[in-house]
Coordinates of N, CA, C and O in Angstrom, one line a residue:
M1 N -24.9 -36.8 2.8 CA -23.8 -36.6 3.7 C -23.8 -35.2 4.3 O -24.0 -34.2 3.5
A2 N -23.6 -35.0 5.6 CA -23.5 -33.7 6.2 C -22.3 -32.9 5.7 O -21.2 -33.5 5.4
K3 N -22.4 -31.6 5.5 CA -21.4 -30.8 5.0 C -21.5 -29.4 5.6 O -22.6 -28.8 5.7
V4 N -20.3 -28.8 6.1 CA -20.3 -27.5 6.6 C -20.5 -26.5 5.5 O -20.2 -26.8 4.3
S5 N -21.0 -25.3 5.8 CA -21.2 -24.3 4.8 C -20.1 -23.2 4.8 O -20.1 -22.4 3.9
G6 N -19.2 -23.3 5.8 CA -18.1 -22.3 5.8 C -17.5 -22.3 7.2 O -17.9 -23.0 8.1
L7 N -16.4 -21.6 7.3 CA -15.7 -21.4 8.6 C -16.3 -20.2 9.3 O -16.4 -19.1 8.7
G8 N -16.8 -20.4 10.5 CA -17.5 -19.4 11.3 C -16.5 -18.5 12.0 O -16.5 -17.3 11.8
H9 N -15.6 -19.1 12.8 CA -14.7 -18.2 13.5 C -13.5 -19.1 14.1 O -13.7 -20.4 14.1
V10 N -12.5 -18.5 14.5 CA -11.3 -19.2 15.1 C -11.0 -18.5 16.4 O -11.1 -17.3 16.5
G11 N -10.6 -19.3 17.4 CA -10.2 -18.7 18.6 C -8.8 -19.2 19.0 O -8.4 -20.4 18.7
I12 N -8.0 -18.4 19.6 CA -6.6 -18.8 20.0 C -6.4 -18.4 21.5 O -7.0 -17.4 22.0
Y13 N -5.7 -19.2 22.2 CA -5.2 -18.9 23.5 C -4.0 -18.0 23.4 O -3.2 -18.1 22.6
V14 N -4.0 -17.0 24.4 CA -2.9 -16.0 24.4 C -2.3 -15.9 25.8 O -3.0 -16.2 26.8
N15 N -1.1 -15.4 25.9 CA -0.5 -15.1 27.1 C -0.9 -13.7 27.6 O -1.2 -13.6 28.8
D16 N -0.8 -12.7 26.8 CA -1.1 -11.4 27.1 C -2.4 -10.9 26.4 O -2.4 -10.4 25.3
L17 N -3.5 -11.1 27.1 CA -4.8 -10.8 26.5 C -5.0 -9.4 26.1 O -5.4 -9.1 25.0
M18 N -4.5 -8.5 27.0 CA -4.7 -7.0 26.7 C -3.8 -6.6 25.5 O -4.1 -5.8 24.7
G19 N -2.6 -7.2 25.5 CA -1.7 -6.8 24.4 C -2.2 -7.3 23.0 O -2.1 -6.6 22.0
Q20 N -2.7 -8.6 23.0 CA -3.3 -9.1 21.8 C -4.6 -8.4 21.4 O -4.8 -8.1 20.2
R21 N -5.3 -8.0 22.4 CA -6.6 -7.2 22.2 C -6.2 -5.9 21.5 O -6.9 -5.5 20.5
D22 N -5.2 -5.2 22.0 CA -4.8 -4.0 21.4 C -4.3 -4.2 20.0 O -4.7 -3.5 19.1
F23 N -3.4 -5.2 19.7 CA -2.9 -5.4 18.4 C -4.0 -5.7 17.4 O -4.1 -5.1 16.3
Y24 N -4.9 -6.7 17.7 CA -5.9 -7.1 16.7 C -7.0 -6.0 16.5 O -7.6 -5.9 15.5
S25 N -7.2 -5.2 17.5 CA -8.2 -4.1 17.3 C -7.6 -2.9 16.7 O -8.1 -2.3 15.7
R26 N -6.5 -2.4 17.3 CA -5.9 -1.1 16.9 C -5.1 -1.3 15.6 O -5.3 -0.5 14.6
V27 N -4.2 -2.3 15.5 CA -3.4 -2.5 14.3 C -4.1 -3.2 13.2 O -4.0 -2.7 12.0
M28 N -4.8 -4.2 13.5 CA -5.5 -5.0 12.4 C -6.8 -4.4 12.1 O -7.4 -4.8 11.1
G29 N -7.4 -3.6 12.9 CA -8.7 -2.9 12.6 C -9.9 -3.8 12.9 O -11.0 -3.4 12.4
L30 N -9.8 -4.9 13.6 CA -11.0 -5.7 14.0 C -11.7 -4.9 15.1 O -11.1 -4.3 15.9
E31 N -13.1 -5.0 15.0 CA -13.9 -4.4 16.0 C -14.2 -5.4 17.2 O -14.5 -6.5 16.9
I32 N -14.0 -4.9 18.4 CA -14.4 -5.7 19.6 C -15.9 -5.7 19.7 O -16.5 -4.6 19.8
T33 N -16.5 -6.9 19.5 CA -18.0 -7.0 19.6 C -18.5 -7.4 20.9 O -19.6 -7.0 21.3
D34 N -17.7 -8.1 21.7 CA -18.0 -8.5 23.1 C -16.7 -8.9 23.8 O -15.7 -9.2 23.1
E35 N -16.8 -8.8 25.1 CA -15.6 -9.3 25.8 C -16.0 -9.6 27.3 O -16.9 -9.0 27.8
D36 N -15.3 -10.5 27.9 CA -15.4 -10.7 29.3 C -14.0 -10.8 29.8 O -13.3 -11.9 29.8
L37 N -13.4 -9.7 30.2 CA -12.1 -9.6 30.7 C -11.9 -10.1 32.1 O -10.8 -10.5 32.5
E38 N -12.9 -10.0 32.9 CA -12.8 -10.3 34.4 C -12.9 -11.8 34.7 O -12.1 -12.3 35.4
Q39 N -13.9 -12.4 34.2 CA -14.2 -13.8 34.6 C -13.6 -14.8 33.6 O -12.9 -15.7 34.0
R40 N -13.9 -14.7 32.3 CA -13.5 -15.7 31.4 C -12.2 -15.4 30.6 O -11.6 -16.2 30.0
G41 N -11.9 -14.1 30.6 CA -10.7 -13.7 29.8 C -10.8 -13.9 28.4 O -10.0 -14.5 27.7
M42 N -11.9 -13.3 27.8 CA -12.2 -13.6 26.3 C -12.5 -12.2 25.7 O -13.1 -11.4 26.2
V43 N -12.1 -12.1 24.4 CA -12.4 -11.0 23.5 C -12.9 -11.5 22.2 O -12.2 -12.4 21.6
F44 N -14.0 -11.0 21.8 CA -14.6 -11.4 20.5 C -14.4 -10.3 19.5 O -14.7 -9.1 19.8
L45 N -13.9 -10.6 18.3 CA -13.6 -9.6 17.3 C -14.2 -9.9 16.0 O -14.3 -11.1 15.6
S46 N -14.5 -8.8 15.2 CA -15.1 -9.0 13.9 C -14.6 -8.0 12.9 O -14.5 -6.8 13.3
A47 N -14.4 -8.3 11.7 CA -14.1 -7.4 10.6 C -15.4 -6.7 10.1 O -15.4 -5.6 9.6
N48 N -16.5 -7.4 10.3 CA -17.8 -6.9 9.8 C -18.9 -7.3 10.8 O -19.6 -8.3 10.5
P49 N -19.0 -6.7 11.9 CA -20.0 -7.1 12.9 C -21.5 -7.1 12.5 O -22.3 -7.8 13.1
D50 N -21.8 -6.3 11.4 CA -23.2 -6.4 10.9 C -23.5 -7.7 10.3 O -24.7 -8.1 10.2
V51 N -22.5 -8.4 9.8 CA -22.7 -9.7 9.1 C -22.4 -10.8 10.0 O -23.1 -11.8 10.0
E52 N -21.3 -10.7 10.8 CA -20.8 -11.8 11.6 C -20.4 -11.3 13.0 O -19.5 -10.4 13.0
H53 N -21.0 -11.7 14.0 CA -20.7 -11.2 15.4 C -19.2 -11.3 15.7 O -18.6 -10.3 16.2
H54 N -18.6 -12.4 15.4 CA -17.2 -12.5 15.6 C -16.6 -13.6 14.6 O -17.2 -14.6 14.4
E55 N -15.4 -13.3 14.1 CA -14.7 -14.3 13.3 C -13.4 -14.7 14.0 O -12.8 -15.7 13.7
F56 N -13.1 -14.0 15.1 CA -11.8 -14.2 15.8 C -12.1 -14.0 17.3 O -12.7 -13.1 17.7
V57 N -11.5 -15.0 18.1 CA -11.7 -14.9 19.5 C -10.3 -15.0 20.2 O -9.5 -15.9 19.8
L58 N -10.0 -14.2 21.2 CA -8.8 -14.3 22.0 C -9.2 -14.8 23.3 O -10.2 -14.3 23.9
M59 N -8.4 -15.7 23.9 CA -8.8 -16.2 25.2 C -7.5 -16.4 26.0 O -6.5 -17.0 25.5
E60 N -7.4 -15.8 27.2 CA -6.2 -16.0 28.0 C -6.1 -17.5 28.4 O -7.1 -18.2 28.5
G61 N -4.9 -17.9 28.7 CA -4.7 -19.2 29.2 C -3.7 -20.1 28.4 O -3.7 -21.3 28.5
R62 N -3.0 -19.4 27.5 CA -2.0 -20.2 26.7 C -1.0 -20.8 27.7 O -0.4 -20.2 28.5
D63 N -0.8 -22.1 27.6 CA 0.0 -22.8 28.5 C 1.0 -23.8 27.9 O 1.2 -24.9 28.4
V64 N 1.6 -23.3 26.8 CA 2.6 -24.1 26.1 C 3.9 -23.3 26.1 O 3.9 -22.1 26.2
P65 N 5.1 -23.9 25.8 CA 6.3 -23.2 25.7 C 6.2 -22.1 24.6 O 5.5 -22.3 23.6
S66 N 6.9 -21.0 24.7 CA 6.8 -19.9 23.8 C 7.2 -20.3 22.4 O 6.8 -19.7 21.4
D67 N 8.1 -21.3 22.2 CA 8.5 -21.7 20.9 C 7.6 -22.9 20.3 O 7.9 -23.4 19.3
A68 N 6.5 -23.2 21.0 CA 5.7 -24.3 20.5 C 4.9 -23.8 19.2 O 4.5 -22.7 19.1
K69 N 4.8 -24.8 18.3 CA 4.1 -24.5 17.1 C 2.6 -24.9 17.3 O 2.3 -26.1 17.3
L70 N 1.7 -23.9 17.4 CA 0.3 -24.2 17.6 C -0.5 -23.8 16.4 O -1.4 -24.5 16.0
V71 N -0.3 -22.6 15.8 CA -1.1 -22.0 14.8 C -0.2 -21.9 13.6 O 0.8 -21.3 13.6
Q72 N -0.6 -22.5 12.4 CA 0.2 -22.4 11.2 C 0.1 -21.0 10.7 O 1.1 -20.4 10.4
Q73 N -1.1 -20.4 10.6 CA -1.3 -19.0 10.2 C -2.7 -18.6 10.5 O -3.6 -19.4 10.5
I74 N -2.9 -17.3 10.7 CA -4.2 -16.7 10.8 C -4.3 -15.7 9.7 O -3.5 -14.8 9.6
S75 N -5.2 -15.9 8.7 CA -5.3 -15.1 7.5 C -6.5 -14.1 7.5 O -7.6 -14.5 7.9
F76 N -6.2 -12.9 7.0 CA -7.2 -11.8 6.9 C -7.2 -11.3 5.5 O -6.1 -11.0 5.0
T77 N -8.3 -11.1 4.9 CA -8.4 -10.6 3.6 C -8.6 -9.1 3.6 O -9.1 -8.5 4.5
V78 N -8.1 -8.4 2.5 CA -8.4 -7.0 2.2 C -9.0 -6.9 0.9 O -8.9 -7.8 0.0
E79 N -9.7 -5.8 0.6 CA -10.5 -5.7 -0.7 C -9.7 -5.1 -1.8 O -10.1 -5.2 -3.0
T80 N -8.6 -4.4 -1.5 CA -7.8 -3.8 -2.6 C -6.3 -4.0 -2.3 O -5.8 -4.2 -1.2
I81 N -5.5 -3.9 -3.4 CA -4.1 -3.9 -3.2 C -3.6 -2.7 -2.4 O -2.7 -2.8 -1.6
G82 N -4.3 -1.6 -2.5 CA -4.0 -0.4 -1.7 C -4.1 -0.7 -0.2 O -3.2 -0.2 0.5
E83 N -5.1 -1.4 0.2 CA -5.2 -1.8 1.6 C -4.1 -2.7 2.0 O -3.6 -2.5 3.2
L84 N -3.6 -3.6 1.2 CA -2.5 -4.4 1.5 C -1.3 -3.6 1.7 O -0.5 -3.7 2.7
K85 N -1.1 -2.6 0.8 CA 0.1 -1.7 1.0 C -0.1 -0.8 2.2 O 0.9 -0.5 2.9
D86 N -1.3 -0.4 2.6 CA -1.5 0.3 3.9 C -1.1 -0.5 5.1 O -0.5 0.0 6.0
F87 N -1.4 -1.8 5.1 CA -1.0 -2.7 6.2 C 0.5 -2.8 6.2 O 1.1 -2.9 7.3
Y88 N 1.1 -2.9 5.0 CA 2.6 -2.9 5.0 C 3.2 -1.7 5.7 O 4.1 -1.8 6.5
R89 N 2.7 -0.5 5.4 CA 3.1 0.7 6.1 C 2.8 0.7 7.6 O 3.7 1.1 8.4
T90 N 1.6 0.2 7.9 CA 1.2 0.2 9.3 C 2.2 -0.8 10.1 O 2.6 -0.5 11.2
F91 N 2.4 -2.0 9.5 CA 3.3 -2.9 10.2 C 4.7 -2.4 10.4 O 5.3 -2.5 11.5
N92 N 5.2 -1.7 9.4 CA 6.5 -1.1 9.5 C 6.5 0.0 10.6 O 7.4 0.1 11.4
A93 N 5.5 0.8 10.7 CA 5.4 1.9 11.7 C 5.2 1.3 13.1 O 5.7 1.9 14.1
E94 N 4.6 0.1 13.2 CA 4.3 -0.5 14.5 C 5.5 -1.4 14.9 O 5.4 -2.0 16.0
G95 N 6.5 -1.6 14.0 CA 7.6 -2.5 14.4 C 7.2 -4.0 14.3 O 7.9 -4.8 14.9
V96 N 6.2 -4.3 13.5 CA 5.7 -5.7 13.3 C 6.8 -6.4 12.4 O 7.1 -5.9 11.4
N97 N 7.2 -7.6 12.8 CA 8.1 -8.4 12.0 C 7.4 -8.9 10.8 O 6.5 -9.7 10.9
I98 N 7.8 -8.5 9.6 CA 7.2 -9.0 8.3 C 8.1 -10.1 7.9 O 9.3 -9.9 7.7
Q99 N 7.6 -11.3 7.8 CA 8.3 -12.5 7.4 C 8.6 -12.5 5.9 O 9.8 -12.8 5.5
R100 N 7.6 -12.3 5.1 CA 7.8 -12.4 3.6 C 6.5 -11.8 3.0 O 5.5 -11.8 3.6
I101 N 6.7 -11.4 1.7 CA 5.6 -10.9 0.9 C 5.7 -11.6 -0.4 O 6.7 -11.6 -1.1
V102 N 4.6 -12.3 -0.8 CA 4.6 -13.1 -2.0 C 3.4 -13.0 -2.9 O 2.3 -12.6 -2.4
S103 N 3.5 -13.3 -4.1 CA 2.4 -13.5 -5.0 C 2.2 -15.0 -5.1 O 3.0 -15.8 -5.5
H104 N 1.0 -15.4 -4.7 CA 0.5 -16.8 -4.8 C -0.1 -17.0 -6.2 O -0.6 -18.1 -6.5
G105 N -0.1 -15.9 -7.0 CA -0.9 -16.0 -8.3 C -2.3 -15.7 -8.0 O -2.9 -14.7 -8.6
N106 N -3.0 -16.4 -7.2 CA -4.4 -16.2 -6.9 C -4.6 -15.1 -5.8 O -5.7 -14.7 -5.5
A107 N -3.5 -14.7 -5.2 CA -3.5 -13.7 -4.1 C -2.1 -13.2 -3.9 O -1.1 -13.8 -4.2
F108 N -2.1 -12.0 -3.3 CA -0.8 -11.4 -2.8 C -0.9 -11.5 -1.3 O -1.8 -11.0 -0.7
G109 N 0.1 -12.2 -0.7 CA 0.1 -12.4 0.7 C 1.3 -11.8 1.4 O 2.4 -11.9 1.0
M110 N 1.0 -11.1 2.5 CA 2.1 -10.6 3.4 C 2.0 -11.3 4.7 O 0.9 -11.3 5.4
Y111 N 3.0 -12.0 5.1 CA 3.1 -12.8 6.3 C 3.9 -12.0 7.4 O 5.0 -11.5 7.1
A112 N 3.4 -12.0 8.6 CA 4.0 -11.3 9.7 C 3.8 -12.0 11.0 O 3.0 -12.9 11.0
D113 N 4.4 -11.5 12.0 CA 4.3 -12.1 13.4 C 3.4 -11.2 14.2 O 3.5 -9.9 14.2
D114 N 2.4 -11.8 14.9 CA 1.7 -11.0 15.9 C 2.6 -10.8 17.1 O 3.6 -11.4 17.2
P115 N 2.1 -10.1 18.2 CA 3.0 -9.9 19.3 C 3.4 -11.2 20.0 O 4.5 -11.1 20.8
E116 N 2.7 -12.3 19.9 CA 3.1 -13.5 20.5 C 3.7 -14.5 19.6 O 3.9 -15.7 19.9
G117 N 4.1 -14.0 18.4 CA 4.8 -14.9 17.5 C 3.9 -15.8 16.6 O 4.5 -16.6 15.8
N118 N 2.6 -15.6 16.6 CA 1.7 -16.3 15.7 C 1.9 -15.7 14.3 O 1.9 -14.5 14.2
T119 N 1.9 -16.5 13.3 CA 2.0 -16.0 12.0 C 0.6 -15.6 11.5 O -0.3 -16.3 11.6
L120 N 0.6 -14.3 11.0 CA -0.7 -13.9 10.4 C -0.4 -13.5 9.0 O 0.8 -13.2 8.6
E121 N -1.4 -13.6 8.2 CA -1.3 -13.2 6.8 C -2.4 -12.2 6.5 O -3.5 -12.3 6.9
V122 N -2.0 -11.2 5.7 CA -3.0 -10.2 5.2 C -2.9 -10.4 3.7 O -1.8 -10.4 3.1
Y123 N -4.0 -10.7 3.0 CA -3.9 -11.0 1.6 C -5.0 -10.4 0.8 O -6.1 -10.1 1.3
Y124 N -4.7 -10.2 -0.5 CA -5.6 -9.6 -1.5 C -5.8 -10.7 -2.5 O -4.8 -11.2 -3.1
K125 N -7.1 -11.0 -2.9 CA -7.4 -12.0 -3.9 C -7.3 -11.4 -5.3 O -8.0 -10.4 -5.5
T126 N -6.5 -12.0 -6.2 CA -6.4 -11.4 -7.5 C -7.5 -11.8 -8.5 O -7.7 -11.2 -9.5
G127 N -8.2 -12.9 -8.1 CA -9.2 -13.4 -9.0 C -8.7 -14.4 -10.1 O -9.4 -14.9 -10.9
L128 N -7.4 -14.7 -10.0 CA -6.7 -15.6 -11.0 C -6.7 -17.0 -10.4 O -6.7 -17.2 -9.2
E129 N -6.7 -18.0 -11.3 CA -6.6 -19.4 -10.9 C -5.2 -19.9 -11.1 O -4.7 -20.0 -12.2
V130 N -4.5 -20.2 -9.9 CA -3.2 -20.7 -10.0 C -3.1 -21.8 -9.0 O -3.4 -21.7 -7.8
P131 N -2.6 -23.0 -9.4 CA -2.4 -24.1 -8.5 C -1.5 -23.7 -7.3 O -0.5 -23.0 -7.5
Q132 N -1.8 -24.3 -6.2 CA -1.0 -24.0 -5.0 C -0.3 -25.3 -4.5 O -0.8 -26.4 -4.7
P133 N 0.8 -25.2 -3.8 CA 1.4 -23.9 -3.4 C 2.2 -23.2 -4.5 O 2.8 -23.9 -5.3
H134 N 2.2 -21.9 -4.4 CA 3.0 -21.1 -5.3 C 3.3 -19.8 -4.6 O 2.5 -19.3 -3.9
G135 N 4.6 -19.4 -4.8 CA 5.0 -18.1 -4.2 C 6.1 -17.4 -4.8 O 7.3 -17.9 -4.8
D136 N 5.9 -16.3 -5.5 CA 6.9 -15.5 -6.1 C 7.1 -14.3 -5.2 O 6.1 -13.6 -4.8
H137 N 8.4 -14.0 -4.8 CA 8.7 -12.8 -4.0 C 8.2 -11.5 -4.7 O 8.4 -11.4 -5.9
I138 N 7.6 -10.6 -4.0 CA 7.2 -9.3 -4.5 C 7.5 -8.3 -3.5 O 7.8 -8.5 -2.3
E139 N 7.5 -7.0 -4.0 CA 7.7 -5.8 -3.1 C 6.5 -5.0 -3.3 O 6.0 -4.8 -4.4
L140 N 6.0 -4.5 -2.2 CA 4.8 -3.7 -2.2 C 5.0 -2.2 -2.6 O 4.0 -1.5 -2.6
D141 N 6.2 -1.9 -3.0 CA 6.4 -0.6 -3.6 C 6.3 -0.6 -5.1 O 6.4 0.4 -5.8
M142 N 6.0 -1.8 -5.6 CA 5.7 -2.0 -7.1 C 4.3 -1.4 -7.4 O 3.5 -1.3 -6.5
T143 N 4.1 -1.0 -8.6 CA 2.8 -0.6 -9.0 C 1.8 -1.7 -9.0 O 2.2 -2.9 -9.1
D144 N 0.5 -1.4 -8.9 CA -0.5 -2.5 -9.0 C -0.4 -3.3 -10.3 O -0.6 -4.5 -10.3
E145 N -0.1 -2.6 -11.4 CA 0.1 -3.2 -12.7 C 1.2 -4.2 -12.7 O 1.1 -5.3 -13.2
E146 N 2.4 -3.8 -12.1 CA 3.5 -4.7 -12.0 C 3.2 -5.9 -11.2 O 3.6 -7.0 -11.5
L147 N 2.5 -5.7 -10.1 CA 2.1 -6.8 -9.2 C 1.2 -7.8 -10.0 O 1.4 -9.0 -9.9
M148 N 0.2 -7.3 -10.7 CA -0.7 -8.1 -11.4 C 0.0 -8.9 -12.5 O -0.4 -10.0 -12.8
S149 N 1.0 -8.3 -13.2 CA 1.7 -9.0 -14.2 C 2.5 -10.2 -13.7 O 2.6 -11.2 -14.3
I150 N 3.0 -10.1 -12.4 CA 3.7 -11.2 -11.8 C 2.6 -12.3 -11.5 O 2.9 -13.5 -11.8
A151 N 1.5 -11.9 -11.0 CA 0.4 -12.9 -10.7 C 0.0 -13.6 -12.0 O -0.2 -14.8 -12.1
E152 N -0.2 -12.8 -13.1 CA -0.7 -13.4 -14.3 C 0.3 -14.3 -14.9 O -0.1 -15.3 -15.6
A153 N 1.6 -14.1 -14.7 CA 2.6 -15.0 -15.3 C 2.6 -16.3 -14.6 O 3.1 -17.3 -15.2
A154 N 1.9 -16.5 -13.5 CA 1.8 -17.8 -12.8 C 0.7 -18.6 -13.2 O 0.6 -19.8 -12.9
V155 N -0.2 -18.0 -14.0 CA -1.4 -18.8 -14.5 C -0.9 -19.8 -15.5 O -0.2 -19.5 -16.5
P156 N -1.3 -21.1 -15.3 CA -0.8 -22.1 -16.2 C -1.4 -21.9 -17.6 O -2.5 -21.5 -17.8
N157 N -0.6 -22.3 -18.6 CA -1.1 -22.2 -20.0 C -2.0 -23.3 -20.4 O -2.0 -24.3 -20.0

């Protein structure tokens, strides 16, 4: 039976291509690897262009009502809890609406809105195995040890 080996990339339609381009490159830190702003209205972005040309694509042409539910979430990983805390500070400085911050046990996730109201998640993998869905409210001013103890408490006995 045929089987995919992984998720290559995701693309979303946007209303304001340049605004979303700015947000995902400047605020989220993705690198613009290619773009065609004039004819196709597309921007290709990557967190690691040496490994993957693009994981995320922005394309102008969103043609649904602003309150339409199109994307459940767009998730980005970070390598350390410190980087998650850095995004928390960046989001606050940029005026990004943070919806919630939770421990899933297997990850700490911060959910926020991009400029067009799409939910994005920045998360750190804890390495723990916890059945999903699971979500304990956390604060990112807690120490790494305090955060890990909350995650560890969710591991089934």
